[in-house]
Amino acid sequence: MSKESLSGSRPGTVYLIGAGPGDPKLITVRGAECIAKADAVVYDRLANPRLLRYMKPEAEKIYVGKLPDRHTLRQEEINRLLADLALSGKTVARLKGGDPSIFGRVGEEAELLAAEGVPFEIVPGITSAIAVPAYAGIPVTHRDYTSSLAIITGHEDPAKTESSHDWKKLATATGTSIFLMGIANLPYICQSLVSNGRAPETPVALIRWGTRPEQQTLTGTLATIVEQARETNFQSPAIIIVGEVVKLRETLAWYEKKPLFGKRVLVTRARSQSSALAEQIDELGGEALEFPVIRLREPESPAVREALDQALRRLGDFDWVLFTSPNGVSYFFRRLQQLGVDIRTMHKAKVAAVGPKTAELLAERGIIAERLPAKFQGEGLLDAILPQLTPGQEALLPRSDIARDYLPVKLKELGLGVTEVDVYETALEDQQSDEVLEQLRNGEIHVITFTSSSTVDNLIGILRKAGADDPAALLKGAKTVCIGPLTAETARKHGLQVDAMAAEATIDSLVDTLRRL
């Protein structure tokens, strides 16, 4: 039976989770579920920080990462930390790179938890021993080459008088040998294999940061790889794969051939919108780092809400309803439903839309918009419907609180009655920015995407709030890609260099622009 926790109640459960090899999408469904329910998440440097997005907002985040030359916490201290957190009544997620039972010391952590009466669960993960070679185009087995493999720790001290490995058996026992954490001992490993019967011409691959944008692969043989690694300053964390299957990389390499391979792209759109862009980036081999800087919400001001409701209750008065964004469509129909207003009251109005996505959302609701403008902004919309506009017509513009004045001003000049209502508003997203700030300083973010002027303004504001004295200088290490000329103009006003701009103000066009960088 479980002991009582320090708070007098039953202890929380500790989930010992394999976080996978690096690509955050390689987390298991069970692993993601356990992170989401945790009150505290304990993680190290081999667990991708993007996995923390599954956390509850109020959950505690604890870094216990180890580097080759220093340990943030000793293993014994980590074991004790997990037990103490659980004994205080917290549900704990312990993220460990790869699979926790393959050189992950999960046994040591679980033993203390068992001794303390803390319930725990071991959640297997995808080990780097198989995933990293696969991302480099190297299957660890192949019926034409080998049907056996060994996974070996490479983290042995070469100064030891006696190795824990039986090199005489190990050198030739299997067709594929995979060494984890062995770059520092590469000369010792190669020498031990050759001196115990492995042919010097046996192919070898070193793969660093496998499954991530930083993935690097170096191939050679047991006779050459040590010098090659020295010449290229090949560093950990990396795995070593020895065997004939390495030859398959020449024809099977796939990840590194993707258009956006090697690019980590900062996505600044609102969380409710970012997934479509992030998914396309990931599909093309990049890594989308979602960092929403704006939050969309219904208007908070009672006066603004009342003005919107009054306009929606008299939809039958309008000759035109002009939508300038997909968000405008979504929030417009949401409020209609909340008010119980029948869309058929809008029967006499012509409906126009800026951009194909806006028109698509209208079509999903059974409304076919007037022909689309050539330019997906207010100027283009006005040009497209101009022949149908006559003085005295009434136009409704359901928009955001920061929409431009161009369209309503021009419509009024043409003699139309214009009703502008805020169906949604944008707010500064308040979130932790330490990770993004550190990645920017380290040059780990390669591209920044802006999909509106407000995303530019808010990112600059968030970086200043986080302690960046000169946000523009901090962002210079990454290329800047904007969705349209207005967004690009805002970026330049903040001192940013715009490296590319989408041909059309659409996500598909933005992604095409990223491919050409």
Short mmCIF file of C-alpha atoms in Angstrom, two decimals:
data_model
loop_
_atom_site.label_atom_id
_atom_site.label_comp_id
_atom_site.label_asym_id
_atom_site.label_seq_id
_atom_site.Cartn_x
_atom_site.Cartn_y
_atom_site.Cartn_z
CA MET A 1 0.00 0.00 0.00
CA SER A 2 1.10 3.55 -0.72
CA LYS A 3 2.37 5.67 2.11
CA GLU A 4 0.66 8.93 2.96
CA SER A 5 2.17 12.00 1.32
CA LEU A 6 3.87 14.83 3.17
CA SER A 7 0.56 16.71 3.06
CA GLY A 8 -1.25 13.82 4.74
CA SER A 9 -3.03 12.58 1.63
CA ARG A 10 -2.04 9.78 -0.73
CA PRO A 11 1.07 10.50 -2.82
CA GLY A 12 0.81 11.49 -6.44
CA THR A 13 1.79 9.20 -9.29
CA VAL A 14 5.13 9.57 -11.10
CA TYR A 15 5.10 8.88 -14.84
CA LEU A 16 8.56 7.94 -16.15
CA ILE A 17 8.10 8.91 -19.79
CA GLY A 18 10.22 8.23 -22.83
CA ALA A 19 10.18 11.55 -24.68
CA GLY A 20 11.48 10.08 -27.93
CA PRO A 21 14.62 11.01 -29.85
CA GLY A 22 13.98 14.72 -30.42
CA ASP A 23 11.20 15.27 -32.94
CA PRO A 24 8.34 16.29 -30.61
CA LYS A 25 5.82 14.49 -32.79
CA LEU A 26 7.45 11.17 -31.92
CA ILE A 27 6.08 11.31 -28.37
CA THR A 28 3.62 8.50 -27.74
CA VAL A 29 -0.07 9.24 -27.19
CA ARG A 30 0.25 7.89 -23.65
CA GLY A 31 3.28 10.09 -23.00
CA ALA A 32 1.42 13.22 -24.09
CA GLU A 33 -1.55 12.27 -21.90
CA CYS A 34 0.68 11.92 -18.85
CA ILE A 35 2.36 15.30 -19.43
CA ALA A 36 -1.07 16.92 -19.71
CA LYS A 37 -2.23 15.62 -16.32
CA ALA A 38 0.99 16.39 -14.41
CA ASP A 39 1.33 19.02 -11.69
CA ALA A 40 5.12 19.05 -12.20
CA VAL A 41 7.20 18.16 -15.25
CA VAL A 42 10.85 17.19 -14.71
CA TYR A 43 12.86 17.15 -17.93
CA ASP A 44 16.41 17.09 -19.30
CA ARG A 45 18.13 18.46 -22.41
CA LEU A 46 17.44 15.40 -24.56
CA ALA A 47 13.68 15.89 -24.16
CA ASN A 48 12.45 18.44 -26.71
CA PRO A 49 11.18 21.55 -24.84
CA ARG A 50 8.25 21.71 -27.29
CA LEU A 51 6.75 18.79 -25.39
CA LEU A 52 6.09 21.22 -22.55
CA ARG A 53 3.21 22.67 -24.58
CA TYR A 54 1.15 19.68 -23.40
CA MET A 55 1.48 20.91 -19.81
CA LYS A 56 -1.31 22.45 -17.82
CA PRO A 57 -0.73 26.24 -17.57
CA GLU A 58 -0.31 26.05 -13.81
CA ALA A 59 2.05 23.05 -13.80
CA GLU A 60 5.59 23.43 -12.43
CA LYS A 61 8.48 23.07 -14.89
CA ILE A 62 11.78 21.71 -13.50
CA TYR A 63 14.95 21.36 -15.60
CA VAL A 64 17.45 18.74 -14.45
CA GLY A 65 19.40 18.43 -17.69
CA LYS A 66 22.89 17.07 -17.89
CA LEU A 67 25.69 18.29 -20.12
CA PRO A 68 28.88 16.33 -20.86
CA ASP A 69 30.95 18.63 -18.67
CA ARG A 70 28.49 19.35 -15.87
CA HIS A 71 25.39 17.97 -14.18
CA THR A 72 22.59 20.26 -13.07
CA LEU A 73 21.58 17.58 -10.53
CA ARG A 74 23.19 14.26 -9.66
CA GLN A 75 21.11 11.20 -10.48
CA GLU A 76 20.56 10.52 -6.78
CA GLU A 77 19.20 14.05 -6.36
CA ILE A 78 16.84 13.58 -9.31
CA ASN A 79 15.56 10.34 -7.77
CA ARG A 80 14.93 12.13 -4.48
CA LEU A 81 13.27 15.08 -6.24
CA LEU A 82 10.75 12.81 -7.96
CA ALA A 83 9.86 11.07 -4.71
CA ASP A 84 9.52 14.33 -2.77
CA LEU A 85 7.28 15.90 -5.43
CA ALA A 86 5.01 12.86 -5.39
CA LEU A 87 5.00 12.70 -1.58
CA SER A 88 3.81 16.31 -1.54
CA GLY A 89 0.74 15.10 -3.40
CA LYS A 90 1.74 16.12 -6.94
CA THR A 91 1.33 14.10 -10.11
CA VAL A 92 4.76 14.11 -11.76
CA ALA A 93 5.85 13.61 -15.36
CA ARG A 94 9.53 12.74 -15.71
CA LEU A 95 10.61 13.25 -19.32
CA LYS A 96 13.65 11.26 -20.41
CA GLY A 97 15.13 11.34 -23.92
CA GLY A 98 14.45 8.30 -26.08
CA ASP A 99 13.17 5.29 -24.15
CA PRO A 100 13.60 5.44 -20.37
CA SER A 101 14.67 1.81 -20.03
CA ILE A 102 17.54 2.02 -22.55
CA PHE A 103 20.43 3.63 -20.64
CA GLY A 104 17.89 6.02 -19.13
CA ARG A 105 18.46 4.88 -15.53
CA VAL A 106 14.73 4.48 -15.10
CA GLY A 107 15.34 1.47 -12.89
CA GLU A 108 17.16 3.60 -10.32
CA GLU A 109 14.40 6.20 -10.25
CA ALA A 110 11.67 3.55 -10.04
CA GLU A 111 13.47 1.65 -7.25
CA LEU A 112 13.44 4.66 -4.94
CA LEU A 113 9.80 5.40 -5.77
CA ALA A 114 8.89 1.79 -4.96
CA ALA A 115 10.82 1.98 -1.68
CA GLU A 116 8.98 5.19 -0.75
CA GLY A 117 5.57 3.71 -1.58
CA VAL A 118 5.06 6.14 -4.48
CA PRO A 119 2.94 4.77 -7.34
CA PHE A 120 4.65 5.03 -10.71
CA GLU A 121 4.25 4.05 -14.34
CA ILE A 122 6.94 3.50 -16.96
CA VAL A 123 5.81 4.90 -20.32
CA PRO A 124 7.99 3.52 -23.13
CA GLY A 125 9.34 5.89 -25.75
CA ILE A 126 10.84 5.62 -29.22
CA THR A 127 14.54 5.04 -28.70
CA SER A 128 17.12 7.04 -30.61
CA ALA A 129 18.84 3.73 -31.41
CA ILE A 130 16.26 2.99 -34.11
CA ALA A 131 14.65 6.37 -34.84
CA VAL A 132 17.80 8.41 -35.46
CA PRO A 133 19.26 5.99 -38.04
CA ALA A 134 15.84 5.85 -39.74
CA TYR A 135 15.79 9.67 -40.07
CA ALA A 136 19.26 9.43 -41.62
CA GLY A 137 18.07 6.84 -44.14
CA ILE A 138 19.63 3.85 -42.35
CA PRO A 139 17.34 0.98 -41.34
CA VAL A 140 19.02 -0.89 -38.49
CA THR A 141 18.16 -4.24 -40.09
CA HIS A 142 17.73 -5.28 -43.72
CA ARG A 143 17.37 -8.82 -44.96
CA ASP A 144 20.10 -8.29 -47.59
CA TYR A 145 22.57 -7.04 -44.95
CA THR A 146 21.77 -8.18 -41.42
CA SER A 147 18.99 -9.49 -39.23
CA SER A 148 20.61 -8.74 -35.87
CA LEU A 149 21.60 -5.67 -33.92
CA ALA A 150 23.10 -4.72 -30.57
CA ILE A 151 22.48 -1.52 -28.62
CA ILE A 152 25.50 -0.66 -26.50
CA THR A 153 26.41 2.19 -24.20
CA GLY A 154 29.39 4.12 -25.51
CA HIS A 155 29.79 5.98 -22.25
CA GLU A 156 32.59 3.90 -20.76
CA ASP A 157 35.69 5.41 -19.27
CA PRO A 158 38.63 4.25 -21.45
CA ALA A 159 40.93 4.67 -18.44
CA LYS A 160 39.18 1.81 -16.64
CA THR A 161 41.42 -1.20 -16.15
CA GLU A 162 38.64 -3.51 -17.29
CA SER A 163 35.75 -2.82 -19.66
CA SER A 164 32.25 -3.99 -18.79
CA HIS A 165 31.90 -4.97 -22.47
CA ASP A 166 33.07 -8.31 -23.76
CA TRP A 167 34.59 -6.81 -26.91
CA LYS A 168 35.72 -10.16 -28.29
CA LYS A 169 32.12 -11.34 -28.49
CA LEU A 170 30.57 -7.94 -29.11
CA ALA A 171 32.68 -7.00 -32.14
CA THR A 172 31.26 -9.68 -34.43
CA ALA A 173 28.15 -10.95 -32.64
CA THR A 174 25.66 -8.85 -34.63
CA GLY A 175 25.52 -7.28 -38.05
CA THR A 176 24.60 -3.84 -36.71
CA SER A 177 26.13 -2.27 -33.61
CA ILE A 178 24.63 0.93 -32.22
CA PHE A 179 26.51 2.90 -29.58
CA LEU A 180 24.64 5.55 -27.60
CA MET A 181 26.47 8.43 -25.90
CA GLY A 182 29.78 7.34 -27.36
CA ILE A 183 31.27 10.26 -29.33
CA ALA A 184 33.78 11.12 -26.60
CA ASN A 185 35.00 7.50 -26.70
CA LEU A 186 34.92 7.08 -30.48
CA PRO A 187 38.64 6.20 -30.86
CA TYR A 188 38.39 3.60 -28.10
CA ILE A 189 35.23 2.07 -29.60
CA CYS A 190 36.68 1.82 -33.12
CA GLN A 191 39.96 0.39 -31.87
CA SER A 192 38.18 -2.17 -29.69
CA LEU A 193 36.00 -3.36 -32.57
CA VAL A 194 38.87 -3.68 -35.06
CA SER A 195 41.25 -5.35 -32.62
CA ASN A 196 38.60 -7.92 -31.82
CA GLY A 197 37.80 -8.94 -35.37
CA ARG A 198 35.59 -6.30 -37.00
CA ALA A 199 36.91 -5.37 -40.46
CA PRO A 200 38.48 -1.87 -40.65
CA GLU A 201 36.46 -1.16 -43.83
CA THR A 202 33.13 -1.70 -42.00
CA PRO A 203 30.87 1.33 -42.70
CA VAL A 204 30.17 3.72 -39.82
CA ALA A 205 27.76 6.62 -39.43
CA LEU A 206 27.74 9.30 -36.76
CA ILE A 207 24.39 11.08 -36.40
CA ARG A 208 24.12 14.19 -34.25
CA TRP A 209 20.83 15.63 -32.96
CA GLY A 210 18.93 13.07 -35.00
CA THR A 211 15.27 13.83 -35.94
CA ARG A 212 15.80 17.56 -35.26
CA PRO A 213 16.53 20.45 -37.66
CA GLU A 214 20.17 20.34 -36.46
CA GLN A 215 20.58 16.73 -37.59
CA GLN A 216 24.07 16.08 -38.99
CA THR A 217 25.33 12.81 -40.42
CA LEU A 218 28.95 11.84 -41.02
CA THR A 219 29.80 8.54 -42.73
CA GLY A 220 33.08 6.68 -43.05
CA THR A 221 34.60 3.39 -41.91
CA LEU A 222 36.08 2.07 -38.70
CA ALA A 223 39.48 2.97 -40.16
CA THR A 224 38.59 6.57 -41.12
CA ILE A 225 35.77 7.86 -38.93
CA VAL A 226 37.92 8.97 -35.98
CA GLU A 227 39.98 11.32 -38.13
CA GLN A 228 36.87 12.52 -39.97
CA ALA A 229 35.16 13.35 -36.69
CA ARG A 230 38.27 15.21 -35.49
CA GLU A 231 38.51 17.23 -38.72
CA THR A 232 34.84 18.23 -38.64
CA ASN A 233 34.73 18.75 -34.85
CA PHE A 234 31.80 16.38 -34.61
CA GLN A 235 30.23 16.76 -31.17
CA SER A 236 27.71 14.99 -28.95
CA PRO A 237 24.87 14.26 -28.51
CA ALA A 238 25.15 11.68 -31.27
CA ILE A 239 24.85 7.99 -31.91
CA ILE A 240 27.33 5.69 -33.64
CA ILE A 241 26.01 3.01 -35.99
CA VAL A 242 28.39 0.36 -37.28
CA GLY A 243 27.49 -2.11 -40.01
CA GLU A 244 26.79 -2.70 -43.69
CA VAL A 245 23.32 -1.11 -43.38
CA VAL A 246 25.05 2.29 -43.34
CA LYS A 247 25.51 1.89 -47.11
CA LEU A 248 21.73 2.19 -47.57
CA ARG A 249 21.91 5.87 -46.65
CA GLU A 250 23.05 6.68 -50.19
CA THR A 251 19.63 5.72 -51.56
CA LEU A 252 17.29 5.89 -48.55
CA ALA A 253 18.10 9.29 -47.03
CA TRP A 254 14.75 11.11 -46.94
CA TYR A 255 14.54 13.56 -44.05
CA GLU A 256 17.45 15.73 -45.14
CA LYS A 257 15.95 16.04 -48.65
CA LYS A 258 12.78 17.74 -47.44
CA PRO A 259 12.44 21.39 -48.59
CA LEU A 260 12.53 22.91 -45.09
CA PHE A 261 15.02 20.51 -43.52
CA GLY A 262 17.35 22.31 -41.12
CA LYS A 263 14.96 25.22 -40.51
CA ARG A 264 13.29 25.97 -37.19
CA VAL A 265 10.47 28.39 -37.93
CA LEU A 266 8.91 30.66 -35.32
CA VAL A 267 5.13 30.84 -35.82
CA THR A 268 3.68 33.93 -34.16
CA ARG A 269 0.00 33.53 -35.11
CA ALA A 270 -2.70 33.20 -32.48
CA ARG A 271 -2.89 29.72 -30.96
CA SER A 272 -6.31 29.13 -32.51
CA GLN A 273 -4.85 29.74 -35.99
CA SER A 274 -1.29 28.45 -35.80
CA SER A 275 -1.88 24.74 -36.36
CA ALA A 276 -2.48 24.94 -40.12
CA LEU A 277 0.79 26.79 -40.72
CA ALA A 278 2.72 24.64 -38.23
CA GLU A 279 1.51 21.41 -39.81
CA GLN A 280 2.63 22.46 -43.28
CA ILE A 281 6.06 23.47 -41.96
CA ASP A 282 6.47 20.14 -40.18
CA GLU A 283 5.31 18.23 -43.26
CA LEU A 284 8.02 19.92 -45.33
CA GLY A 285 10.75 18.87 -42.91
CA GLY A 286 11.05 22.06 -40.87
CA GLU A 287 10.31 22.42 -37.18
CA ALA A 288 7.49 24.80 -36.37
CA LEU A 289 8.02 26.50 -33.03
CA GLU A 290 4.59 27.80 -32.08
CA PHE A 291 4.90 31.02 -30.11
CA PRO A 292 1.56 32.83 -30.35
CA VAL A 293 1.96 36.51 -29.57
CA ILE A 294 -1.69 37.45 -30.00
CA ARG A 295 -4.86 36.03 -28.53
CA LEU A 296 -8.25 36.41 -30.18
CA ARG A 297 -11.33 36.89 -28.05
CA GLU A 298 -14.86 38.24 -28.11
CA PRO A 299 -15.10 41.97 -27.33
CA GLU A 300 -14.89 42.64 -23.61
CA SER A 301 -16.40 46.14 -23.58
CA PRO A 302 -20.18 46.10 -22.90
CA ALA A 303 -20.62 49.10 -25.21
CA VAL A 304 -18.80 47.35 -28.08
CA ARG A 305 -20.85 44.18 -27.58
CA GLU A 306 -24.08 46.14 -27.53
CA ALA A 307 -23.20 47.91 -30.81
CA LEU A 308 -22.43 44.52 -32.40
CA ASP A 309 -25.68 42.99 -31.17
CA GLN A 310 -27.74 45.90 -32.44
CA ALA A 311 -26.19 45.55 -35.90
CA LEU A 312 -26.78 41.79 -36.01
CA ARG A 313 -30.43 42.20 -35.00
CA ARG A 314 -31.03 44.43 -38.02
CA LEU A 315 -29.21 42.38 -40.65
CA GLY A 316 -32.16 42.87 -42.99
CA ASP A 317 -31.26 46.57 -43.34
CA PHE A 318 -27.91 45.97 -45.05
CA ASP A 319 -27.21 45.81 -48.79
CA TRP A 320 -23.62 44.62 -48.22
CA VAL A 321 -21.81 42.58 -45.60
CA LEU A 322 -18.05 42.76 -46.12
CA PHE A 323 -15.75 40.24 -44.43
CA THR A 324 -12.06 41.09 -44.34
CA SER A 325 -10.70 38.02 -42.51
CA PRO A 326 -11.53 34.39 -41.69
CA ASN A 327 -11.69 35.35 -38.01
CA GLY A 328 -14.37 37.90 -38.82
CA VAL A 329 -16.50 35.13 -40.34
CA SER A 330 -16.01 32.78 -37.38
CA TYR A 331 -16.81 35.33 -34.69
CA PHE A 332 -19.71 36.83 -36.72
CA PHE A 333 -21.51 33.49 -36.93
CA ARG A 334 -20.65 32.58 -33.36
CA ARG A 335 -22.38 35.72 -32.10
CA LEU A 336 -25.34 35.20 -34.44
CA GLN A 337 -25.86 31.79 -32.89
CA GLN A 338 -25.52 33.13 -29.37
CA LEU A 339 -28.18 35.77 -30.11
CA GLY A 340 -30.47 33.32 -31.90
CA VAL A 341 -30.57 35.49 -35.03
CA ASP A 342 -31.69 33.68 -38.19
CA ILE A 343 -29.18 34.14 -41.05
CA ARG A 344 -32.12 34.38 -43.45
CA THR A 345 -32.73 37.91 -42.22
CA MET A 346 -29.65 38.82 -44.25
CA HIS A 347 -31.37 37.72 -47.48
CA LYS A 348 -31.09 41.01 -49.38
CA ALA A 349 -27.40 41.61 -48.62
CA LYS A 350 -24.59 40.84 -51.04
CA VAL A 351 -21.61 39.28 -49.28
CA ALA A 352 -17.99 39.97 -50.20
CA ALA A 353 -14.80 38.45 -48.84
CA VAL A 354 -11.11 39.27 -48.80
CA GLY A 355 -9.10 36.16 -49.66
CA PRO A 356 -9.95 32.56 -50.49
CA LYS A 357 -9.89 31.33 -46.88
CA THR A 358 -12.51 33.90 -45.87
CA ALA A 359 -14.65 32.88 -48.84
CA GLU A 360 -14.16 29.20 -47.98
CA LEU A 361 -15.46 29.69 -44.43
CA LEU A 362 -18.49 31.50 -45.82
CA ALA A 363 -19.11 28.69 -48.32
CA GLU A 364 -19.04 26.16 -45.46
CA ARG A 365 -21.99 28.09 -44.04
CA GLY A 366 -23.88 28.07 -47.34
CA ILE A 367 -22.98 31.60 -48.42
CA ILE A 368 -21.25 32.21 -51.74
CA ALA A 369 -19.28 35.45 -51.69
CA GLU A 370 -18.98 37.89 -54.57
CA ARG A 371 -15.93 37.38 -56.81
CA LEU A 372 -12.64 37.62 -55.01
CA PRO A 373 -10.27 40.54 -55.36
CA ALA A 374 -6.90 40.12 -57.05
CA LYS A 375 -5.22 41.63 -53.98
CA PHE A 376 -6.23 40.09 -50.66
CA GLN A 377 -6.62 43.33 -48.74
CA GLY A 378 -9.10 46.20 -48.47
CA GLU A 379 -7.96 47.95 -51.65
CA GLY A 380 -8.48 44.83 -53.74
CA LEU A 381 -11.92 44.15 -52.26
CA LEU A 382 -13.06 47.66 -53.04
CA ASP A 383 -11.84 47.40 -56.64
CA ALA A 384 -13.66 44.09 -57.08
CA ILE A 385 -17.09 45.30 -55.94
CA LEU A 386 -16.84 48.94 -57.06
CA PRO A 387 -19.11 48.54 -60.14
CA GLN A 388 -21.92 47.29 -57.89
CA LEU A 389 -21.72 50.06 -55.31
CA THR A 390 -24.25 52.92 -55.39
CA PRO A 391 -24.77 55.89 -53.06
CA GLY A 392 -27.30 55.25 -50.33
CA GLN A 393 -26.52 51.57 -49.91
CA GLU A 394 -25.91 50.30 -46.39
CA ALA A 395 -22.75 48.27 -45.66
CA LEU A 396 -21.89 46.23 -42.56
CA LEU A 397 -18.21 45.59 -41.76
CA PRO A 398 -17.76 42.91 -39.04
CA ARG A 399 -14.06 43.22 -38.20
CA SER A 400 -11.43 43.25 -35.48
CA ASP A 401 -10.74 46.10 -33.10
CA ILE A 402 -7.47 46.94 -34.91
CA ALA A 403 -8.74 46.79 -38.50
CA ARG A 404 -7.54 49.47 -40.92
CA ASP A 405 -9.72 52.49 -41.77
CA TYR A 406 -9.15 52.30 -45.53
CA LEU A 407 -12.29 50.39 -46.51
CA PRO A 408 -14.88 52.26 -44.37
CA VAL A 409 -13.41 55.64 -45.33
CA LYS A 410 -13.58 54.87 -49.06
CA LEU A 411 -17.10 53.47 -48.81
CA LYS A 412 -18.28 56.63 -47.06
CA GLU A 413 -16.64 58.75 -49.75
CA LEU A 414 -18.71 56.82 -52.31
CA GLY A 415 -21.89 57.75 -50.45
CA LEU A 416 -22.61 54.48 -48.68
CA GLY A 417 -23.81 54.23 -45.11
CA VAL A 418 -21.23 52.24 -43.16
CA THR A 419 -21.67 50.33 -39.91
CA GLU A 420 -18.42 49.09 -38.40
CA VAL A 421 -18.63 46.54 -35.59
CA ASP A 422 -15.93 44.68 -33.70
CA VAL A 423 -16.82 40.99 -33.74
CA TYR A 424 -13.49 40.07 -32.13
CA GLU A 425 -10.48 41.76 -30.63
CA THR A 426 -6.80 40.97 -30.31
CA ALA A 427 -4.90 40.92 -27.05
CA LEU A 428 -1.26 40.45 -26.19
CA GLU A 429 -0.62 36.79 -25.39
CA ASP A 430 0.94 36.50 -21.96
CA GLN A 431 3.25 33.50 -21.86
CA GLN A 432 6.70 32.31 -20.87
CA SER A 433 9.28 33.58 -23.37
CA ASP A 434 12.53 32.40 -21.74
CA GLU A 435 12.93 29.43 -24.09
CA VAL A 436 12.36 31.47 -27.27
CA LEU A 437 14.64 34.24 -26.02
CA GLU A 438 17.42 31.72 -25.38
CA GLN A 439 16.96 30.09 -28.79
CA LEU A 440 17.14 33.47 -30.52
CA ARG A 441 20.35 34.33 -28.66
CA ASN A 442 21.85 30.96 -29.63
CA GLY A 443 20.89 31.29 -33.28
CA GLU A 444 18.61 28.24 -33.05
CA ILE A 445 15.65 29.95 -34.72
CA HIS A 446 16.24 30.27 -38.45
CA VAL A 447 13.05 31.90 -39.75
CA ILE A 448 10.39 34.12 -38.19
CA THR A 449 6.94 34.35 -39.80
CA PHE A 450 4.60 37.28 -39.37
CA THR A 451 0.98 37.01 -40.50
CA SER A 452 -0.23 40.45 -39.44
CA SER A 453 1.07 43.77 -38.22
CA SER A 454 -0.11 42.92 -34.71
CA THR A 455 2.11 39.82 -34.62
CA VAL A 456 5.10 42.07 -35.33
CA ASP A 457 4.15 44.65 -32.72
CA ASN A 458 3.43 42.05 -30.08
CA LEU A 459 6.58 39.97 -30.60
CA ILE A 460 8.68 43.10 -30.21
CA GLY A 461 6.74 43.99 -27.06
CA ILE A 462 7.11 40.50 -25.56
CA LEU A 463 10.85 40.45 -26.21
CA ARG A 464 11.28 43.85 -24.57
CA LYS A 465 9.25 42.68 -21.58
CA ALA A 466 11.49 39.61 -21.36
CA GLY A 467 14.60 41.80 -21.07
CA ALA A 468 15.75 42.28 -24.68
CA ASP A 469 16.99 45.88 -24.91
CA ASP A 470 17.15 45.77 -28.72
CA PRO A 471 14.65 43.22 -30.11
CA ALA A 472 15.50 44.08 -33.72
CA ALA A 473 19.16 43.20 -33.13
CA LEU A 474 18.14 39.96 -31.43
CA LEU A 475 16.01 38.97 -34.45
CA LYS A 476 18.72 39.70 -37.01
CA GLY A 477 20.04 36.17 -36.77
CA ALA A 478 16.84 34.82 -38.31
CA LYS A 479 15.23 35.49 -41.68
CA THR A 480 11.97 37.41 -41.59
CA VAL A 481 9.06 36.37 -43.80
CA CYS A 482 5.85 38.42 -43.94
CA ILE A 483 2.43 37.55 -45.33
CA GLY A 484 1.86 40.86 -47.10
CA PRO A 485 3.06 44.45 -47.69
CA LEU A 486 1.31 45.95 -44.67
CA THR A 487 2.87 43.43 -42.32
CA ALA A 488 6.25 43.96 -44.00
CA GLU A 489 5.92 47.73 -43.55
CA THR A 490 5.30 47.26 -39.83
CA ALA A 491 8.33 44.98 -39.55
CA ARG A 492 10.56 47.57 -41.22
CA LYS A 493 9.26 50.28 -38.86
CA HIS A 494 10.60 48.18 -35.99
CA GLY A 495 14.00 47.99 -37.66
CA LEU A 496 13.64 44.46 -39.02
CA GLN A 497 14.96 43.39 -42.39
CA VAL A 498 12.24 41.68 -44.41
CA ASP A 499 13.88 38.83 -46.31
CA ALA A 500 10.81 37.60 -48.16
CA MET A 501 7.13 38.39 -48.61
CA ALA A 502 4.35 36.06 -49.71
CA ALA A 503 3.03 36.72 -53.21
CA GLU A 504 -0.51 36.47 -51.84
CA ALA A 505 -1.80 37.12 -48.34
CA THR A 506 -2.54 33.44 -47.69
CA ILE A 507 -0.94 30.71 -45.58
CA ASP A 508 -0.33 28.55 -48.66
CA SER A 509 1.54 31.40 -50.33
CA LEU A 510 3.51 32.02 -47.13
CA VAL A 511 4.56 28.37 -47.06
CA ASP A 512 5.59 28.52 -50.73
CA THR A 513 7.75 31.52 -49.85
CA LEU A 514 9.40 29.55 -47.03
CA ARG A 515 10.25 26.76 -49.47
CA ARG A 516 12.17 29.19 -51.67
CA LEU A 517 14.32 30.69 -48.90
#
